[in-house]
Amino acid sequence: MKRIARMATHVPVLTRAFDLSEGDVLEIGTGYFSTTLLDWLCAISGRKLVSYETDLRWYEKAKRMQSDYHDIIFVENWDTIPLDEKHWGLAFIDHSPHTRRSVDIKRLKDKAEYIVAHDTEPRSEKLYGYPDIYSLFKYRFDYKKVEPWTSVLSNFHTLTKFKA
């Protein structure tokens, strides 16, 4: 699979999670596919989207989508993001450094209805620290049709409405 296509393997799962969720949407780490998709979905549904980014190049690309319903925020340190100060309907995790993903998923475990994490296939999951957080969740769904895999985690919903 071409590299650019590998960057979009989360799109079917992210779209389904958006459709099943309600409330504000969180994106940690921006990208061509996730930021554009979530921006469009939030625009037509009237939901709030907050995107955080530490890489200035990605921030500059994403900030063009800034609007009344979409906040795009540059941060120098992921620890400064107030992730756990509110409840999120959906959180998408796809940022770097890789080891940071499990840290932020832990912070969101009881604050997000659905957490969608990219790059969860066995070859990559240890790099991202995912095995350390799986046991924190009641429910897990792995989308394995294309690599890299995408997983959904929740302590609120059974995830039976996702299909492998």
Coordinates of C-alpha atoms in Angstrom, one line a residue:
M1 CA 0.0 0.0 0.0
K2 CA 1.3 3.4 -0.8
R3 CA 2.5 5.5 2.1
I4 CA -0.2 8.2 1.7
A5 CA -2.9 5.6 1.8
R6 CA -1.4 4.1 5.0
M7 CA -2.0 7.5 6.6
A8 CA -5.8 7.2 6.0
T9 CA -6.6 3.7 7.3
H10 CA -8.3 5.2 10.3
V11 CA -11.0 7.0 8.2
P12 CA -13.7 4.3 8.2
V13 CA -13.4 3.8 12.0
L14 CA -13.2 7.5 12.8
T15 CA -16.3 8.2 10.7
R16 CA -18.2 5.4 12.4
A17 CA -17.2 6.6 15.9
F18 CA -18.2 10.1 15.0
D19 CA -21.6 8.9 13.9
L20 CA -22.1 7.0 17.1
S21 CA -20.9 9.7 19.4
E22 CA -22.4 13.0 20.6
G23 CA -20.7 16.0 22.1
D24 CA -17.4 17.8 21.5
V25 CA -14.6 16.1 19.5
L26 CA -10.9 16.1 20.4
E27 CA -8.1 15.5 17.9
I28 CA -4.6 15.1 19.3
G29 CA -2.2 15.4 16.4
T30 CA -3.4 16.9 13.1
G31 CA -3.1 15.4 9.6
Y32 CA -4.4 15.7 6.1
F33 CA -7.1 13.1 6.6
S34 CA -8.3 13.3 10.2
T35 CA -8.4 17.1 10.5
T36 CA -10.2 17.6 7.2
L37 CA -12.6 14.8 7.9
L38 CA -13.4 15.9 11.4
D39 CA -13.7 19.5 10.3
W40 CA -16.3 18.6 7.7
L41 CA -18.3 16.3 10.0
C42 CA -18.4 18.9 12.7
A43 CA -19.4 21.6 10.3
I44 CA -22.4 19.7 9.1
S45 CA -23.4 18.5 12.5
G46 CA -22.8 21.6 14.5
R47 CA -20.4 20.0 16.9
K48 CA -17.3 21.6 18.4
L49 CA -13.9 20.3 17.4
V50 CA -10.6 21.0 19.2
S51 CA -7.4 20.0 17.5
Y52 CA -4.0 20.2 19.3
E53 CA -0.6 20.1 17.6
T54 CA 3.0 20.4 18.6
D55 CA 4.6 20.3 15.2
L56 CA 4.7 23.8 13.6
R57 CA 4.5 22.5 10.1
W58 CA 1.3 20.5 10.8
Y59 CA -0.1 23.4 12.8
E60 CA 0.4 25.8 9.9
K61 CA -1.4 23.5 7.6
A62 CA -4.3 22.8 10.0
K63 CA -4.8 26.4 11.2
R64 CA -6.4 27.3 7.8
M65 CA -9.5 25.3 9.1
Q66 CA -9.8 27.5 12.2
S67 CA -13.5 28.5 12.6
D68 CA -16.2 29.2 15.1
Y69 CA -16.7 25.4 15.6
H70 CA -13.1 24.4 15.2
D71 CA -10.3 25.5 17.5
I72 CA -6.8 24.6 16.3
I73 CA -4.3 25.1 19.1
F74 CA -0.5 24.9 19.0
V75 CA 1.2 23.6 22.2
E76 CA 4.8 23.1 23.0
N77 CA 4.2 20.4 25.6
W78 CA 1.4 17.8 25.5
D79 CA 1.2 17.9 29.3
T80 CA -0.3 21.4 29.1
I81 CA -3.4 20.3 27.2
P82 CA -6.4 20.3 29.6
L83 CA -7.6 16.9 28.3
D84 CA -9.2 15.8 31.5
E85 CA -11.1 19.0 32.4
K86 CA -14.1 18.1 30.3
H87 CA -16.0 15.2 28.8
W88 CA -15.5 14.4 25.2
G89 CA -17.8 12.6 22.9
L90 CA -14.9 11.4 20.7
A91 CA -11.2 11.6 20.9
F92 CA -8.8 10.8 18.1
I93 CA -5.2 9.9 19.0
D94 CA -2.6 10.1 16.3
H95 CA 0.3 12.3 17.5
S96 CA 4.0 12.1 18.2
P97 CA 6.2 11.3 19.8
H98 CA 5.0 7.8 19.7
T99 CA 5.3 7.0 23.4
R100 CA 3.1 10.0 24.2
R101 CA -0.1 8.3 22.8
S102 CA -0.5 5.9 25.7
V103 CA 0.0 8.7 28.2
D104 CA -2.8 10.8 26.7
I105 CA -5.1 7.8 26.3
K106 CA -4.7 7.2 30.1
R107 CA -5.7 10.8 30.7
L108 CA -8.8 10.3 28.6
K109 CA -9.9 6.9 29.8
D110 CA -12.8 8.2 31.8
K111 CA -13.3 11.5 29.9
A112 CA -14.0 10.3 26.4
E113 CA -17.0 8.2 25.2
Y114 CA -15.0 6.8 22.3
I115 CA -11.2 6.9 21.9
V116 CA -9.9 6.1 18.4
A117 CA -6.2 5.2 18.3
H118 CA -4.3 4.8 15.1
D119 CA -1.3 2.4 14.4
T120 CA -2.4 -0.4 16.8
E121 CA -1.3 -3.4 14.8
P122 CA 1.1 -5.8 16.7
R123 CA 4.1 -4.7 14.8
S124 CA 3.7 -1.1 16.0
E125 CA 1.6 -1.3 19.2
K126 CA 4.6 -1.6 21.6
L127 CA 6.3 1.4 20.1
Y128 CA 3.2 3.4 20.9
G129 CA 2.8 1.9 24.4
Y130 CA -0.7 0.6 23.6
P131 CA -0.3 -2.7 25.5
D132 CA 0.1 -0.6 28.7
I133 CA -3.4 0.9 28.4
Y134 CA -5.6 -1.8 27.0
S135 CA -6.5 -3.2 30.4
L136 CA -7.8 0.2 31.5
F137 CA -10.8 -0.2 29.2
K138 CA -13.9 -2.3 29.4
Y139 CA -14.3 -2.4 25.7
R140 CA -12.0 -2.6 22.7
F141 CA -12.5 -3.0 19.0
D142 CA -9.7 -3.5 16.5
Y143 CA -10.2 -2.7 12.8
K144 CA -7.8 -5.0 11.0
K145 CA -8.9 -4.8 7.3
V146 CA -6.0 -2.5 6.4
E147 CA -2.7 -1.7 8.0
P148 CA -1.9 0.2 10.1
W149 CA -4.8 -1.0 12.3
T150 CA -7.1 1.4 14.1
S151 CA -8.6 0.6 17.5
V152 CA -11.6 2.0 19.4
L153 CA -11.5 2.0 23.2
S154 CA -14.3 2.8 25.6
N155 CA -15.4 2.6 29.2
F156 CA -18.9 3.7 28.2
H157 CA -20.0 1.7 25.2
T158 CA -19.8 -2.0 24.2
L159 CA -18.6 -1.2 20.7
T160 CA -20.8 -3.9 19.2
K161 CA -21.9 -1.3 16.5
F162 CA -18.4 -1.5 14.9
K163 CA -17.8 -4.2 12.3
A164 CA -14.5 -6.0 11.7

